[in-house]
Short mmCIF file of C-alpha atoms in Angstrom, two decimals:
data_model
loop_
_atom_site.label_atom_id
_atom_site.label_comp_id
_atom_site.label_asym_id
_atom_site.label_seq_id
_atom_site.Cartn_x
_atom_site.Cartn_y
_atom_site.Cartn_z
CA UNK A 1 76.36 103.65 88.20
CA UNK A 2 79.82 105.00 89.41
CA UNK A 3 79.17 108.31 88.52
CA UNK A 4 75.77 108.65 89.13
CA UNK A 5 74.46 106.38 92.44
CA UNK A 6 70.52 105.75 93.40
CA UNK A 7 68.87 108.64 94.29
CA UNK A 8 70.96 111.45 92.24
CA UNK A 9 68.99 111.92 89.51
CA UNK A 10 66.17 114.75 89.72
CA UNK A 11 64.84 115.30 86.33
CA UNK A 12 65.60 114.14 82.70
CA UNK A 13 65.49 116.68 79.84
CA UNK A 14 64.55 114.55 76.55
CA UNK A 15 64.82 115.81 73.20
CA UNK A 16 62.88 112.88 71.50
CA UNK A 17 61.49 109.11 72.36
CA UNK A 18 64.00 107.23 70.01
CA UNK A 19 65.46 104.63 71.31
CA UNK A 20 69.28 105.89 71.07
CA UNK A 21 67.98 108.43 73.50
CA UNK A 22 65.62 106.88 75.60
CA UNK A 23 67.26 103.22 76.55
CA UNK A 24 68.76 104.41 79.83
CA UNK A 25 65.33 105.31 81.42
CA UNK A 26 64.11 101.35 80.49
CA UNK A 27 65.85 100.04 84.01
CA UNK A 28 65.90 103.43 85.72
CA UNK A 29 61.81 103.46 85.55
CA UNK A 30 62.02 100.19 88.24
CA UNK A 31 63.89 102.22 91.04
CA UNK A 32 62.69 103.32 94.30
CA UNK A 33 62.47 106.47 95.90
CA UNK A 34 60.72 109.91 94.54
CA UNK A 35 59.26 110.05 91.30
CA UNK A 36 61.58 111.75 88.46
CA UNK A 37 59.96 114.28 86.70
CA UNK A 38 60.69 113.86 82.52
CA UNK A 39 60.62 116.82 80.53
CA UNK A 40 60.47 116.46 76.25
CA UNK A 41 58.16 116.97 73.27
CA UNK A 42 54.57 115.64 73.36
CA UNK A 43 54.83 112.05 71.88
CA UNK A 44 51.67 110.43 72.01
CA UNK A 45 53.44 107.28 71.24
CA UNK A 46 56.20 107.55 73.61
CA UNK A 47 59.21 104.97 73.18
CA UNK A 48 58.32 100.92 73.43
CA UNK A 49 56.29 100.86 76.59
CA UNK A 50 57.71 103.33 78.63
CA UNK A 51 54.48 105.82 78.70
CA UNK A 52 52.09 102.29 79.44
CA UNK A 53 54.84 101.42 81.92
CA UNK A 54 56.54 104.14 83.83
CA UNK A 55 57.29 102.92 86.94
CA UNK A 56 58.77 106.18 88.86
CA UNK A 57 59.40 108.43 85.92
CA UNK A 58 56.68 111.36 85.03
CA UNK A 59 56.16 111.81 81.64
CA UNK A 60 53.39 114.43 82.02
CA UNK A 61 56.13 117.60 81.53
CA UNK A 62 55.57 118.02 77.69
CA UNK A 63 56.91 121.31 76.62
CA UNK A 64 55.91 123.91 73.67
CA UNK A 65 58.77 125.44 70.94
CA UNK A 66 59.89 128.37 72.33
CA UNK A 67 58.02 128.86 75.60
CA UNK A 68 61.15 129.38 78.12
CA UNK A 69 61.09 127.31 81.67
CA UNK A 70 63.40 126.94 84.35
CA UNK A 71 64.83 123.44 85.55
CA UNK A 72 67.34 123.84 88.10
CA UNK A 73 68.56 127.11 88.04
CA UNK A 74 68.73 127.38 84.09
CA UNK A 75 66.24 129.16 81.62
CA UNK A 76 65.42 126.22 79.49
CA UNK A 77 63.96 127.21 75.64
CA UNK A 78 62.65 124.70 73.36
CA UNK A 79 63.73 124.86 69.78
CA UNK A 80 62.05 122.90 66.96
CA UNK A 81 64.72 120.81 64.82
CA UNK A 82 64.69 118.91 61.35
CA UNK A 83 64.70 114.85 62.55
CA UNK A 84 62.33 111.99 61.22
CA UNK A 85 60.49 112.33 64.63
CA UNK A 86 59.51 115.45 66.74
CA UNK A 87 62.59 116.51 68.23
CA UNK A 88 63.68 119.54 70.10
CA UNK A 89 66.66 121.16 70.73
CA UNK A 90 67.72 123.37 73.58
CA UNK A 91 68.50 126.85 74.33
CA UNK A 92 70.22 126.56 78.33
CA UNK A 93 71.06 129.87 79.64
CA UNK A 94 72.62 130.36 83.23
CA UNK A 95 73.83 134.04 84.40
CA UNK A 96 76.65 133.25 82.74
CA UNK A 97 76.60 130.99 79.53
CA UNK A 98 74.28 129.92 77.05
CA UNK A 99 74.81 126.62 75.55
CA UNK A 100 72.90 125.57 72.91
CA UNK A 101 71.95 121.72 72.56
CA UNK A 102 71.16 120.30 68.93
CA UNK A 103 70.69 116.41 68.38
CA UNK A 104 69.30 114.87 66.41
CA UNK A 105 68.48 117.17 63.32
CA UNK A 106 69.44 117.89 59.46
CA UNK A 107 69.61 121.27 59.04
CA UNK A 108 67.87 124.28 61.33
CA UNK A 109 64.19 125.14 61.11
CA UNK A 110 64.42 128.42 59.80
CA UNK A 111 62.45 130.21 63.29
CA UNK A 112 64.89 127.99 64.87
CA UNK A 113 68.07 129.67 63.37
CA UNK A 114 66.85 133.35 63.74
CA UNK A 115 66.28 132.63 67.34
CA UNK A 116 70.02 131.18 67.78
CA UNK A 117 70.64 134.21 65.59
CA UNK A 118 69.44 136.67 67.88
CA UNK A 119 70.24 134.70 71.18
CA UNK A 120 74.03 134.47 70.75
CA UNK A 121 74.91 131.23 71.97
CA UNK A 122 78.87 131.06 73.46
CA UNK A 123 78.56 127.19 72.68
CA UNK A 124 76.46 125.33 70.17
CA UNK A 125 76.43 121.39 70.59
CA UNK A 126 75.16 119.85 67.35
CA UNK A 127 74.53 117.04 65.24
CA UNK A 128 76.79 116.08 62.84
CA UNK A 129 76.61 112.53 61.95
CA UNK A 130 78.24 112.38 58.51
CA UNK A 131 81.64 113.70 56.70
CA UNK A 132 81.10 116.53 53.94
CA UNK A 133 78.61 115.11 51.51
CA UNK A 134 77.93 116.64 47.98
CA UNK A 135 74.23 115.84 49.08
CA UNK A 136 72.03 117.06 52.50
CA UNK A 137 71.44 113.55 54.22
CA UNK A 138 67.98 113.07 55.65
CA UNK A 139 67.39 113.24 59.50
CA UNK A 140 71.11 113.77 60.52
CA UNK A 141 73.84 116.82 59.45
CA UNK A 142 76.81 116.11 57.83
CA UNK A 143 79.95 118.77 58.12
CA UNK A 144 78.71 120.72 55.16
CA UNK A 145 75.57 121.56 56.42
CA UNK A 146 77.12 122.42 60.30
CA UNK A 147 79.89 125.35 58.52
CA UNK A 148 76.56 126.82 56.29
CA UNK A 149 74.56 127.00 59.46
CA UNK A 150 77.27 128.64 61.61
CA UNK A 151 78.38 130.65 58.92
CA UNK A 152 75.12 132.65 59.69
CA UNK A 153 74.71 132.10 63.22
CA UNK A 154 78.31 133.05 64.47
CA UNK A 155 78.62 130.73 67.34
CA UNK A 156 82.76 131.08 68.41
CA UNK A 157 82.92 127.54 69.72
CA UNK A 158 81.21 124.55 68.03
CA UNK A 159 81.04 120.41 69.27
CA UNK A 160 79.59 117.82 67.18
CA UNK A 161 77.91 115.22 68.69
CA UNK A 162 75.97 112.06 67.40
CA UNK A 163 79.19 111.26 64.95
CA UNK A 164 78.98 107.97 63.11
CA UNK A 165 81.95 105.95 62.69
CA UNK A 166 81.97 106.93 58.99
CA UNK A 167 83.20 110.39 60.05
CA UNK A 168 85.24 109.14 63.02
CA UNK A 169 87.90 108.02 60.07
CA UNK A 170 86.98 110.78 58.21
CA UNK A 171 88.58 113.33 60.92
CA UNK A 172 91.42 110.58 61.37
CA UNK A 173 92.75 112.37 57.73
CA UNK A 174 90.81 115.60 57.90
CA UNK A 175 91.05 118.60 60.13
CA UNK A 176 87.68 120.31 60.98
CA UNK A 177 87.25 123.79 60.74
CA UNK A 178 88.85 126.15 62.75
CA UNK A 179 86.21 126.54 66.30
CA UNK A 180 84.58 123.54 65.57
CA UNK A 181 85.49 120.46 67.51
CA UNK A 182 84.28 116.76 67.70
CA UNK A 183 82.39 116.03 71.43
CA UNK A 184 83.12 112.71 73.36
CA UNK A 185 81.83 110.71 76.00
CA UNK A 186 82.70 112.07 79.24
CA UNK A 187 83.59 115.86 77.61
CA UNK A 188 83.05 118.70 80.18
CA UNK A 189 82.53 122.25 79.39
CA UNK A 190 83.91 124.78 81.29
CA UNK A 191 82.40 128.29 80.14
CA UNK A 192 83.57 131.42 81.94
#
């Protein structure tokens, strides 16, 4: 509420209805003022009751893999990712940067990685839940799996997000790979 008073929000950007990514728009959906337009995958079942009950959020903006919008000044792409429910990912490009946004998956669809591929992203924001395993987990990446995937997709600076505490005190004895980098609440990214 400090950083973010009545009124300044304009649009969410979802990438699926689970609850670890939906709970903030439970309270938010009883304010006043304009509705808020709420972009994300087509979930006919939504999250709880937030499609029954939506008070001023819009959850009619569903959006396609791969068909390219604009929200606020930003070409907006859709990419398909590898979680227990649909989930998408997101290519955001400005005039300047392209960031691309990956929670919650295991592992890239493969249409998914040739578009990163062949879209060069200067950032790639991704999930990596778990420490090296000698096994793929299901629904989340571990470290393993986040080196293999940007072995072939070449992205110079790397974040993991979504980090369980398991590999929190893994990286308290490890060091992570040289251009990869563990994200944190409040991180900023200043591209050039």
């Amino acid at each position: 509420m400090d950083d973010w008073p009545a009124g300044s929000f304009q649009q969410f950007l979802l990438t699926h209805y689970h609850m670890d990514h939906v709970q903030g728009l439970f309270p938010l959906r009883w304010g006043v003022g304009a509705t808020i337009p709420v972009y994300g995958p087509p979930d006919e079942a939504g999250c709880d009751d937030l499609f029954k009950h939506p008070g001023i959020l819009d959850f009619s903006h569903t959006l396609e893999p791969f068909v390219v919008f604009e929200l606020q000044g930003l070409r907006v792409t859709p990419l398909p990712l590898n979680h227990s429910k649909l989930t998408f990912g997101y290519l955001l490009e400005s005039a300047y940067s392209r960031v691309a946004w990956l929670s919650d998956t295991a592992g890239l669809p493969e249409k998914t990685v040739k578009f990163l591929v062949n879209n060069h992203p200067q950032v790639m924001v991704i999930d990596c839940s778990h420490e090296p395993r000698d096994e793929t987990p299901r629904n989340h990446c571990d470290l393993n799996t986040v080196v293999a995937l940007n072995a072939v997709i070449g992205c110079p600076q790397v974040i993991l997000t979504h980090i369980s505490h398991q590999f929190d005190v893994w990286m308290m004895d490890n060091p992570l790979p040289e251009g990869i980098e563990a994200g944190y609440d409040g991180m900023t990214l200043v591209l050039d």
